[in-house]
Coordinates of C-alpha atoms and ligand atoms in Angstrom, one line a residue:
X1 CA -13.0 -3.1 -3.5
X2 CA -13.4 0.3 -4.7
X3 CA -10.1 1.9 -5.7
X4 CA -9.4 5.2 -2.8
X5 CA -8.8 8.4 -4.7
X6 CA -4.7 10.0 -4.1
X7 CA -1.9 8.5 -4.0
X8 CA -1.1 4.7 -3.1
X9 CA 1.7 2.5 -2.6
X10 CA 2.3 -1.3 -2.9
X11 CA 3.7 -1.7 0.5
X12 CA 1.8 0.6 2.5
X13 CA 1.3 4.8 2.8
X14 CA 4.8 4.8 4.7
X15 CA 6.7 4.5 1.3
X16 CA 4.4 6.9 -0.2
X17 CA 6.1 8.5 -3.3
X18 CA 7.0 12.0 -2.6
X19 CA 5.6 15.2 -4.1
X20 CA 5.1 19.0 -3.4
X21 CA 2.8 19.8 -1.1
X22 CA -0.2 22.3 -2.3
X23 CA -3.6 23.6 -0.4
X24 CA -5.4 25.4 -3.3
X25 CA -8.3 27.5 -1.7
X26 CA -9.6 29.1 -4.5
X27 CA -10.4 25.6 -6.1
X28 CA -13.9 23.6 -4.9
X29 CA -11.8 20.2 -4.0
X30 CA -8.3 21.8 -2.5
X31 CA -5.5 18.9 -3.6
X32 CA -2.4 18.6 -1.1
X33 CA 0.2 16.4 -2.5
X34 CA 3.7 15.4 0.2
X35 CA 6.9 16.3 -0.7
X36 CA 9.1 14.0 0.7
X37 CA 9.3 13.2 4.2
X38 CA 10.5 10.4 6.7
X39 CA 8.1 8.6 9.0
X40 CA 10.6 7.6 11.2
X41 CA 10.9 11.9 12.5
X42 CA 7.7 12.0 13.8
X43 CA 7.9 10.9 17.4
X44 CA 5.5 8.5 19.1
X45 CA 3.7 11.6 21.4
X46 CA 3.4 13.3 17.7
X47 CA 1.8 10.2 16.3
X48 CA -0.7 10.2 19.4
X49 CA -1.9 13.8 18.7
X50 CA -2.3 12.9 15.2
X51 CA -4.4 10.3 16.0
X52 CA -6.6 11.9 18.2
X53 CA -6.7 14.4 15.7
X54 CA -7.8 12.1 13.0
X55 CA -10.5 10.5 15.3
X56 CA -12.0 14.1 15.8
X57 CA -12.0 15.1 12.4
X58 CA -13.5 11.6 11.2
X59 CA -16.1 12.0 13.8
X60 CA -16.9 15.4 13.1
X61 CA -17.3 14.1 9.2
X62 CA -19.4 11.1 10.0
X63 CA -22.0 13.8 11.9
X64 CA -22.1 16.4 9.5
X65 CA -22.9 13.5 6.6
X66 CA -24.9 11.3 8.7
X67 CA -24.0 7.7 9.7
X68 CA -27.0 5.8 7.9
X69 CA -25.4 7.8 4.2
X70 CA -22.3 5.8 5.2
X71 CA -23.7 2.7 5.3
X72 CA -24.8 2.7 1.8
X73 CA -23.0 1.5 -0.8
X74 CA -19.9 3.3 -1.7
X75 CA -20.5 5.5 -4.7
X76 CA -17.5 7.3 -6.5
X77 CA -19.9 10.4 -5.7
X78 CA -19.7 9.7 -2.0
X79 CA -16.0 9.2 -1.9
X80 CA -15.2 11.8 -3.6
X81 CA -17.5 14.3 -1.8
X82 CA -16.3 12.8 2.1
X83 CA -12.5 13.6 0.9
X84 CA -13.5 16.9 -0.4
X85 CA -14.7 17.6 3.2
X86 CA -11.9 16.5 4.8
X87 CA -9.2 18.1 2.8
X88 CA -11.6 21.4 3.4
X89 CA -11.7 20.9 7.3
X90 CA -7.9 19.7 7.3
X91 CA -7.8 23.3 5.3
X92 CA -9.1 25.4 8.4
X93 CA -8.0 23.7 11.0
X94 CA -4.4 21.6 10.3
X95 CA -3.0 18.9 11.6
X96 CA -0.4 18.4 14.3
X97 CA 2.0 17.5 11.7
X98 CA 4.4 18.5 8.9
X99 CA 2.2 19.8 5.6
X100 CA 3.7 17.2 4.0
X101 CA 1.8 14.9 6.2
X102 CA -1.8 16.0 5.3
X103 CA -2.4 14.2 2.0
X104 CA -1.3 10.9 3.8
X105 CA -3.9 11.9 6.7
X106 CA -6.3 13.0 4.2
X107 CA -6.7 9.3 3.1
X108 CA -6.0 7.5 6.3
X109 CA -9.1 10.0 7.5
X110 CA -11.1 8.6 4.2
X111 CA -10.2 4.8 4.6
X112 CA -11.2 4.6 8.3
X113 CA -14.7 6.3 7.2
X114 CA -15.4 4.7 4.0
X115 CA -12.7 1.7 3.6
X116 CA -10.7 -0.5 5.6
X117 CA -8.4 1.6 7.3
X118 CA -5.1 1.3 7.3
X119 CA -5.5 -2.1 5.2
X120 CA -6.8 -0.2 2.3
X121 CA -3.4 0.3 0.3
X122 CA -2.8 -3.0 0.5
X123 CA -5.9 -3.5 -1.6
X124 CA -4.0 -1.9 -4.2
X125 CA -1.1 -4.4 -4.5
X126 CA -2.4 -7.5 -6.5
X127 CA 0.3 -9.3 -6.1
X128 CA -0.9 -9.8 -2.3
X129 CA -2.8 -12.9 -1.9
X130 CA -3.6 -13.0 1.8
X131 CA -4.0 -10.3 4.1
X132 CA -3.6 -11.2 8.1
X133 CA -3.6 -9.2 10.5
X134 CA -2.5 -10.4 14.5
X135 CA -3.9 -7.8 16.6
X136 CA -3.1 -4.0 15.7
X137 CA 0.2 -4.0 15.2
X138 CA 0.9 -6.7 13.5
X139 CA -0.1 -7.1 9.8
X140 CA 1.5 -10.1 7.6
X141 CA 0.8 -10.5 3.7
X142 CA 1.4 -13.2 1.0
X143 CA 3.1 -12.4 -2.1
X144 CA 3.7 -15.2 -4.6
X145 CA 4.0 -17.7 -1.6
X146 CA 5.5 -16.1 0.8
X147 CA 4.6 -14.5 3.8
X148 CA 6.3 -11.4 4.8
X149 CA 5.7 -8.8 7.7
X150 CA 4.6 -5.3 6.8
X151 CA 4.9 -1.8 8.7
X152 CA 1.1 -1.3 8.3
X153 CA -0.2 -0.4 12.0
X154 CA -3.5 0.3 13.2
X155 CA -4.0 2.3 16.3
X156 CA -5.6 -0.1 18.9
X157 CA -7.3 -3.1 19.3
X158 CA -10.6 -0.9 19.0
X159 CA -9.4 0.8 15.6
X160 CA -9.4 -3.4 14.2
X161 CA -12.6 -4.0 15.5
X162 CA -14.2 -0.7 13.7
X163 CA -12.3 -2.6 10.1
X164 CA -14.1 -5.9 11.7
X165 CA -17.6 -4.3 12.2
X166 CA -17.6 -2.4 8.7
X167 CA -16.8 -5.7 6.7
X168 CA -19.7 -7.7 9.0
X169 CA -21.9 -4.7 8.8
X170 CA -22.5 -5.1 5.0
X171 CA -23.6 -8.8 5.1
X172 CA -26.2 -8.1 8.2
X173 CA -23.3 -9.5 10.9
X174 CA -21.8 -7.9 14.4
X175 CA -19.1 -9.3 15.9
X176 CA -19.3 -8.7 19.6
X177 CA -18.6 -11.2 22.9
X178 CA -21.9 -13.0 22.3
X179 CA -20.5 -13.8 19.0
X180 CA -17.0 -13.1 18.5
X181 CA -15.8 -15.3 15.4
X182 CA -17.4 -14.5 12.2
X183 CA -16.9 -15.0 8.0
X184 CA -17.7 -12.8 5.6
X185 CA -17.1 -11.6 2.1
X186 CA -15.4 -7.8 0.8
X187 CA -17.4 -6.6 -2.4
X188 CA -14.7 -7.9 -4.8
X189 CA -15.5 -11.5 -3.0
X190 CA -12.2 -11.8 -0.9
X191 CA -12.7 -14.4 2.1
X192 CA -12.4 -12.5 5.3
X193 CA -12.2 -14.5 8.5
X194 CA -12.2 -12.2 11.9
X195 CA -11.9 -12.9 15.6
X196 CA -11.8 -10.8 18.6
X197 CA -10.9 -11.6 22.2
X198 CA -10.9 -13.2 24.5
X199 CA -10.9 -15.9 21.7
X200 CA -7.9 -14.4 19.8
X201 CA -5.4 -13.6 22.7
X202 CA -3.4 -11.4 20.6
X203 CA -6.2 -8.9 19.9
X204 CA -8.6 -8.9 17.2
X205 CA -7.3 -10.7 14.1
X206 CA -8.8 -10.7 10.9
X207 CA -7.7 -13.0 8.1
X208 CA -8.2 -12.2 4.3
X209 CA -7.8 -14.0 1.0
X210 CA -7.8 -12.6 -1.7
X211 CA -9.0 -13.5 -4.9
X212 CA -7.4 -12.2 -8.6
X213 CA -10.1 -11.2 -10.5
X214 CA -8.5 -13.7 -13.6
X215 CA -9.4 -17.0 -12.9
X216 CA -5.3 -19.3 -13.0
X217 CA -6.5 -21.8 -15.6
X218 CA -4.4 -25.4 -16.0
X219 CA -2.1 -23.8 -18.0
X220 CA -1.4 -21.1 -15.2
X221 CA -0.9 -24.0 -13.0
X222 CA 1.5 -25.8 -15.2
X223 CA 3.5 -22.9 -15.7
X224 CA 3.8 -22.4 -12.0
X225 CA 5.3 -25.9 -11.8
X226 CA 1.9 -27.0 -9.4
X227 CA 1.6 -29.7 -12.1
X228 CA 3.0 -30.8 -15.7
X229 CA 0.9 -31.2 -18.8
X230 CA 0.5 -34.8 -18.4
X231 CA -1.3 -34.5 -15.3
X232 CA -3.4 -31.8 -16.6
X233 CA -3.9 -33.7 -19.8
X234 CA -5.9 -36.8 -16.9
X235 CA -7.2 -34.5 -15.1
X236 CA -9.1 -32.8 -18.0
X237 CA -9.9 -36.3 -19.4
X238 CA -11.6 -37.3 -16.3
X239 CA -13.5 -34.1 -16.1
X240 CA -15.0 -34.4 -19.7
X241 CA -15.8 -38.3 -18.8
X242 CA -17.5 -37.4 -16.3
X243 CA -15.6 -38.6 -13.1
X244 CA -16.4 -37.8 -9.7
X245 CA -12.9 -35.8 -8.6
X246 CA -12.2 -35.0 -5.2
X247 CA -9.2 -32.2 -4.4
X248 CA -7.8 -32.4 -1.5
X249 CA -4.7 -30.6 0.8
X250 CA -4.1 -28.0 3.3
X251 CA -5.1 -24.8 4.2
X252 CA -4.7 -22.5 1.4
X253 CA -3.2 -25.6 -0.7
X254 CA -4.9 -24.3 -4.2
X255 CA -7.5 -26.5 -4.2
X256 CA -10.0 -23.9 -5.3
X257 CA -7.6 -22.7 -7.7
X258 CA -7.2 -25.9 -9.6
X259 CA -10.7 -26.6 -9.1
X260 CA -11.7 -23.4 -10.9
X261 CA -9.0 -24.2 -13.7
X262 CA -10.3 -28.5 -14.0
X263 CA -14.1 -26.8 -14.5
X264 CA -13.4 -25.4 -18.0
X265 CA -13.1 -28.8 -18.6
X266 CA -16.7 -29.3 -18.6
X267 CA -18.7 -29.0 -21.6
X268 CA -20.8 -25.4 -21.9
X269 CA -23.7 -27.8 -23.2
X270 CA -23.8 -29.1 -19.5
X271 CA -26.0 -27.0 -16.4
X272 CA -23.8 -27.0 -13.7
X273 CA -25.0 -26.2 -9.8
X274 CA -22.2 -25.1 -7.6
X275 CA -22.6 -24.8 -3.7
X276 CA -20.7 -23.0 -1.8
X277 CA -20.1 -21.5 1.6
X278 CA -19.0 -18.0 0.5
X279 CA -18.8 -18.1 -3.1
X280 CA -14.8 -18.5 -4.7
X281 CA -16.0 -20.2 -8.0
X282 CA -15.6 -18.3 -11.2
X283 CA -17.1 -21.2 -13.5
X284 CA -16.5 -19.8 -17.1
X285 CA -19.7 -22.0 -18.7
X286 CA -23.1 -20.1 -20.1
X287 CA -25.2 -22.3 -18.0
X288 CA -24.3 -22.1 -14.4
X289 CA -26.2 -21.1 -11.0
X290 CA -24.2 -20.2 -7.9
X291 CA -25.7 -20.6 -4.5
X292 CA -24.0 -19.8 -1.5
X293 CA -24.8 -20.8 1.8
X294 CA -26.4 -18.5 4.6
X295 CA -24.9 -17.8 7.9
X296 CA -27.7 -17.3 11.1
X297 CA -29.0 -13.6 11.0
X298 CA -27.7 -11.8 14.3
X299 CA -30.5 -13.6 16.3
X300 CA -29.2 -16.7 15.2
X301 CA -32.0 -18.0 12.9
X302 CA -32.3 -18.9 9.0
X303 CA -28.8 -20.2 8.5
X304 CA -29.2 -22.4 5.1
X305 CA -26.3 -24.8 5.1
X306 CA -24.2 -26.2 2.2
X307 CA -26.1 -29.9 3.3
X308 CA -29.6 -27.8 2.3
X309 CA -28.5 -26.5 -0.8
X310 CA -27.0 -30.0 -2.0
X311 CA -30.6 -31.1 -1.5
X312 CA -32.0 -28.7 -3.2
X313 CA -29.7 -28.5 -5.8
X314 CA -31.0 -32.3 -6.6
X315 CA -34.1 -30.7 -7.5
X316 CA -32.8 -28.4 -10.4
X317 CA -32.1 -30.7 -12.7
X318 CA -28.7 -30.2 -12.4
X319 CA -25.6 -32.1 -15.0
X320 CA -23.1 -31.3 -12.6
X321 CA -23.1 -30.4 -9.3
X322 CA -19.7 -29.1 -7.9
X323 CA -19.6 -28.3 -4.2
X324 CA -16.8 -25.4 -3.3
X325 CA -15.8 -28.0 -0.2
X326 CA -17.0 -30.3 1.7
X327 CA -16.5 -29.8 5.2
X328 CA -19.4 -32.1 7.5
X329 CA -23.1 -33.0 7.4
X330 CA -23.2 -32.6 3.4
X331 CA -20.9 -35.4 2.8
X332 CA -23.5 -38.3 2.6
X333 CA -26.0 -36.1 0.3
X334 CA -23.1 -35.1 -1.6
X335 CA -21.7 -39.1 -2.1
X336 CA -25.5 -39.8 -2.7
X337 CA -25.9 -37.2 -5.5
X338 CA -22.6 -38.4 -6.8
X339 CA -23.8 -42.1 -7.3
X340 CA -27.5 -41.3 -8.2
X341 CA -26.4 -39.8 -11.8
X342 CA -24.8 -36.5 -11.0
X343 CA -21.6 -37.7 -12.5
X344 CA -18.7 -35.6 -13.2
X345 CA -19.1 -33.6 -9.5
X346 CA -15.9 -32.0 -8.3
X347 CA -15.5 -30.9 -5.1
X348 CA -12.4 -29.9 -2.6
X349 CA -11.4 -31.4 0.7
X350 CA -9.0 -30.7 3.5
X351 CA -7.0 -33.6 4.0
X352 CA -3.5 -34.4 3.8
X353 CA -3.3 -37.9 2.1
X354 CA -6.0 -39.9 -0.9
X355 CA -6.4 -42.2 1.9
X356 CA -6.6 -39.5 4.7
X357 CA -9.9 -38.3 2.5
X358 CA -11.4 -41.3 2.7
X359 CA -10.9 -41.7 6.5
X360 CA -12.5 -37.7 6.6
X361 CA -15.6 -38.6 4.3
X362 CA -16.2 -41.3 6.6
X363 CA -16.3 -39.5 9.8
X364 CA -18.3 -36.9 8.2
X365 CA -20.7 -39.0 7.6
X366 CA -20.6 -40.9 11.0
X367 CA -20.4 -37.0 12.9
X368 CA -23.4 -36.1 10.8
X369 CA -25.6 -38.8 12.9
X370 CA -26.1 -41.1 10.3
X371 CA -26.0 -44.6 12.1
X372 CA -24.9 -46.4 9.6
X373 CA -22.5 -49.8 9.0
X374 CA -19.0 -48.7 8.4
X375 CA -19.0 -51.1 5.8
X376 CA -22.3 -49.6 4.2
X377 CA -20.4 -45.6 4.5
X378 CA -16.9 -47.1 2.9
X379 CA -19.1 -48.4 -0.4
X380 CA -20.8 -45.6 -0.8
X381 CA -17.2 -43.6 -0.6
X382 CA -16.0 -46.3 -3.0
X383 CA -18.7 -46.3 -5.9
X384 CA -18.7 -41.9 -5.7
X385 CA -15.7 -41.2 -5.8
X386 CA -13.6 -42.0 -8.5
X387 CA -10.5 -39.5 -8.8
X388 CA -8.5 -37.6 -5.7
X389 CA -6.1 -34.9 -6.5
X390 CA -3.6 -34.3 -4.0
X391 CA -2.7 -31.0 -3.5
X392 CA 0.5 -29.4 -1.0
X393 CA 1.6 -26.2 -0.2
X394 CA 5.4 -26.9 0.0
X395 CA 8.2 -24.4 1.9
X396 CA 9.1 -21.5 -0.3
X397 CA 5.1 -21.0 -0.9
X398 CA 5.1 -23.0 -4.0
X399 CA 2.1 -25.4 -4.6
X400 CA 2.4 -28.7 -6.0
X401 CA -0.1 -31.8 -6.8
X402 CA 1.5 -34.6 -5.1
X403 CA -0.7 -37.3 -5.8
X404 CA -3.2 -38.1 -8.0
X405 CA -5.1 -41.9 -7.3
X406 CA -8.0 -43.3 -8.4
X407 CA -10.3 -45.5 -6.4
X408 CA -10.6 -48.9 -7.8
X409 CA -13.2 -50.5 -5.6
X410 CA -13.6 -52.5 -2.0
X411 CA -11.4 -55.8 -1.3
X412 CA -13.5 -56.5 1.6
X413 CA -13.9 -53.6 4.5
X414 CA -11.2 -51.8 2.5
X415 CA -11.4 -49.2 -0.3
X416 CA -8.7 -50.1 -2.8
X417 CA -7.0 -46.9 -4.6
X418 CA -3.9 -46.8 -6.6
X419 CA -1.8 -44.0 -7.8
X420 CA -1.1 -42.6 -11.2
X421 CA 1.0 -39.7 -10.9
X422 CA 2.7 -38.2 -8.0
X423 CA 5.8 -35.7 -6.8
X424 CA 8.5 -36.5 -4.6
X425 CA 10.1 -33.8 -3.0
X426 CA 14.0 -35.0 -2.8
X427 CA 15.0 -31.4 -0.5
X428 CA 15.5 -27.9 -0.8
X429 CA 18.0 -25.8 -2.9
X430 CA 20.5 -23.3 -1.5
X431 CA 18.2 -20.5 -2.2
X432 CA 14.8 -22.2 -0.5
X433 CA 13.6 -23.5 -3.5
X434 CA 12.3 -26.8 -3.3
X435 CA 13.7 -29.7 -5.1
X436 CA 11.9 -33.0 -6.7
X437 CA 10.1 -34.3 -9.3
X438 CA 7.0 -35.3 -10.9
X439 CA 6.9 -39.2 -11.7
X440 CA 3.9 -41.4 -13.5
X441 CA 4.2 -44.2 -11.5
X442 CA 3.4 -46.9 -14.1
X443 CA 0.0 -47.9 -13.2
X444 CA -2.8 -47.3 -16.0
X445 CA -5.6 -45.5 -15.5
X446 CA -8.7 -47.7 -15.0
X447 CA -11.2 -45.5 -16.4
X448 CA -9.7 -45.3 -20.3
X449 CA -12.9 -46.8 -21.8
X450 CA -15.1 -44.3 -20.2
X451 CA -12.5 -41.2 -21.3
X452 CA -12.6 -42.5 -25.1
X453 CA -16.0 -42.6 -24.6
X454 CA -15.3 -39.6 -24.1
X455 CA -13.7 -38.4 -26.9
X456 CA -10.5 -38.1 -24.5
X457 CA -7.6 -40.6 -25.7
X458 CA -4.9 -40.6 -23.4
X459 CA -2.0 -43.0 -25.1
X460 CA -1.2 -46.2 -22.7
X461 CA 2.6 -44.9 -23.2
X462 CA 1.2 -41.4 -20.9
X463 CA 1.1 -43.8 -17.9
X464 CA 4.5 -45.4 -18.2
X465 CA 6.5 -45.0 -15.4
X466 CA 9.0 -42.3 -15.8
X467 CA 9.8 -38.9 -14.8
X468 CA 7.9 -36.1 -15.8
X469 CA 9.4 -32.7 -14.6
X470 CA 12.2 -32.4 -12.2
X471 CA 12.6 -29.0 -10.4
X472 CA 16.2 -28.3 -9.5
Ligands
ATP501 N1 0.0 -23.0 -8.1 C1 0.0 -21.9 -7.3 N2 1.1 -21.2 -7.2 C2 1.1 -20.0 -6.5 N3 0.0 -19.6 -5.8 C3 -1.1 -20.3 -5.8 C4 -1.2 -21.5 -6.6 N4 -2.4 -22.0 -6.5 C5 -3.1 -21.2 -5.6 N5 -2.3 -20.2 -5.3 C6 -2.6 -19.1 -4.4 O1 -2.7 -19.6 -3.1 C7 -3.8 -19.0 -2.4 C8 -4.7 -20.1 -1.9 O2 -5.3 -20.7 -3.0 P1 -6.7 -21.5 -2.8 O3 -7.8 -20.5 -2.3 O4 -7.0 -22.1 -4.1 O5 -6.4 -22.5 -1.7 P2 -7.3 -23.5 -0.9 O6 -6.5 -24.8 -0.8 O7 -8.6 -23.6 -1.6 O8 -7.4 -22.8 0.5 P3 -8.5 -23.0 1.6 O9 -8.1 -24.3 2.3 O10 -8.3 -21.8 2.5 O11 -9.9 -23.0 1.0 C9 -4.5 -18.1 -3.3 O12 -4.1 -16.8 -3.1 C10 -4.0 -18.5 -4.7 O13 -3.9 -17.4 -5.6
MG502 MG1 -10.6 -23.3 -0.9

């Protein structure tokens, strides 16, 4: 996301810092600046006339520059040109409001033209990781974990639905009542999920994750307590030994996070394929090739799914092939390219347990139409997959692996797995922090000739039962 010209806040233009207020005629782009005022004295019947007076001047911008120029991509030129006209036509004809309002309705002016409206100052804040918004007036953000409520409004349900319509616009979307759910991607490759009514029944909502634009490696991780450097030390080994991982957990869990970190583990000598649905991955190797999967165009043809990507992906020689997640008909092409020589494929997963993944991979499979034996679906889950990394979003926000457990073949119709390392939450402190520890739970890992193959000696003493890191 482009950065908006003036002034911005981290929690949104109500907290704007204040500053004099100046209309400079003689000079081509007039600056105003606010000296300090409180939002709270404007009335509501004074915040309706502003409105309408925003929605006047915006549309008297948008015809005097032309709609199909806005639709273009945003260059600084633009931005700065559409502001200069609306701090000239603020100029002649002010606002119902305070002079020390006008720089503030400057920008809201420019963000509903060019950006995302009243959500752009969030943009500015990186310690926001999610942005959701419940209807107009109603707009939540994460930071570091946890979710807080913000006094960021927009006007009306139809104010979210012009935000909605400029992010689908971009990618060749609409979002209308023939189809009113629908993902896309902002230019700086935050996730955005939006949904209007009469699906949402709280008014259009939009969903957004962010995404840092530093990749967390393991060492991030480690020093944010989600594991300890024994488990990172495994996971690394069975990344350069070419296991098949699997990470697994809930929504917004940090399974693409510690997916990203566990692939600088691979080699750069290696081509790796990644497939994705909207692309996450920041792979730090010289020889990678992103695809990401197509949604239908607006008459509902040429959608390219993750499954036909996988299968093509088989054709590009690939070393690696790690698929962003795995969510339905790819599974069985994915577990076939996994046990036909595309070891060392990583992959995430929502499920809540090792042994919930396997039940998901197998109704997957079975959902995708494949009529095959149980018995035949459980083998080939058994012979792919070879590590699953457990991964939990605990209360407080924090992020923890739980569990990680290898798969150690079939006794029968059952897929044997045991566990290596996990983290046992004993409760929560005073001040919400969680409390619990990290354990090895004593079993070796069954893979140590293939890691010294490797190159990647893990001491038998690593896998001694014991604790590992205890938060208090
Ligand atoms: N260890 C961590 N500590 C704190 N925040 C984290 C940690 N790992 C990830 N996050 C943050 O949590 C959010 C979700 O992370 P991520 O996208 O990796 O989760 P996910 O499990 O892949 O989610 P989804 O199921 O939606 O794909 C991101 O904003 C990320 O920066
Ligand atoms: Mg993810």
């Amino acid at each position: 996301m482009e950065p908006v010209e003036g002034v911005r806040s981290q929690s949104g233009w109500r907290t704007l810092p204040a500053k004099e207020t100046v209309v400079s005629s003689s000079s081509p782009t007039p600056t105003i600046t606010p000296p300090p005022v409180s939002i709270a004295a404007i009335t509501h019947d004074q915040r309706s006339s502003i409105d309408r007076y925003k929605r006047a001047i915006q549309k008297q911008i948008v015809d005097a520059v032309g709609s199909s120029k806005l639709k273009t991509p945003n260059p600084e030129t633009q931005r700065s040109e559409i502001r200069s006209l609306i701090v000239k036509q603020i100029a002649q004809d002010p606002p119902p409001a305070p002079v020390a309002e006008h720089e503030r309705i400057a920008r809201e002016i420019l963000d509903d033209i060019l950006g995302l409206g009243p959500l752009e100052p969030l943009f500015a804040d990186p310690a926001i990781s999610d942005i959701l918004v419940n209807g107009p007036h109603e707009v939540y953000v994460e930071r570091r974990g946890v979710l807080e409520l913000t006094d960021v409004q927009f006007r009306d349900d139809d104010h979210v639905v012009q935000v909605i319509r400029r992010i689908v616009e971009r990618i060749n979307r609409r979002v209308d009542e023939s189809s009113p759910m629908v993902d896309a991607r902002l230019p700086d490759g935050s996730r955005v999920n939006a949904i209007i009514p009469p699906l949402s029944l709280r008014g259009p909502a939009i969903s957004i994750r962010r995404f840092g634009n530093k990749a967390r490696t393991l060492e991030d991780l480690i020093r944010l307590h989600m594991l300890t450097p024994e488990i990172a030390n495994y996971l690394r080994a069975a990344v350069k030994s070419r296991l098949n991982v699997v990470i697994s957990g809930g929504t917004g869990s940090g399974k693409t996070t510690l997916l990203n970190a566990l692939s600088h583990s691979i080699p750069d000598t290696e081509r790796i394929v990644t497939i994705e649905d909207s692309a996450e991955l920041k792979l730090q190797q010289r020889h990678v090739l992103p695809l990401e999967a197509r949604p239908a165009n607006i008459e509902g043809r040429g959608a390219i799914t993750v499954r036909d990507l996988v299968r093509n992906a088989l054709r590009m020689r690939p070393d690696r092939i790690v698929i962003g997640e795995c969510r339905g008909s790819e599974a069985l092409d994915m577990l076939q390219a996994m046990n036909t020589g595309h070891n060392g494929s990583l992959t995430t997963l929502h499920a809540n347990t090792p042994r919930d993944v396997l039940a998901r991979l197998e109704t997957m499979v079975l959902m995708a139409g494949y009529d095959l034996p149980v018995r035949v679906i459980r083998q080939q889950i058994a012979s792919a997959v070879n590590v699953i990394v457990q991964t939990n979003r605990l209360i407080g926000g924090s992020r923890r692996v739980t569990s990680v457990a290898e798969i150690t073949g079939m006794e029968q119709d059952v897929i044997c797995m045991q566990e290596i390392f996990n983290y046992q939450q004993t409760g929560v402190s005073p001040t919400g922090a969680i409390t619990g520890f990290f354990q090895s739970t004593g079993v070796r890992t069954n893979y140590s000739e293939q890691m010294n193959t490797a190159g990647c000696h893990l001491e038998t003493d690593q896998f001694a039962q014991r604790v590992l890191h205890r938060d208090y």
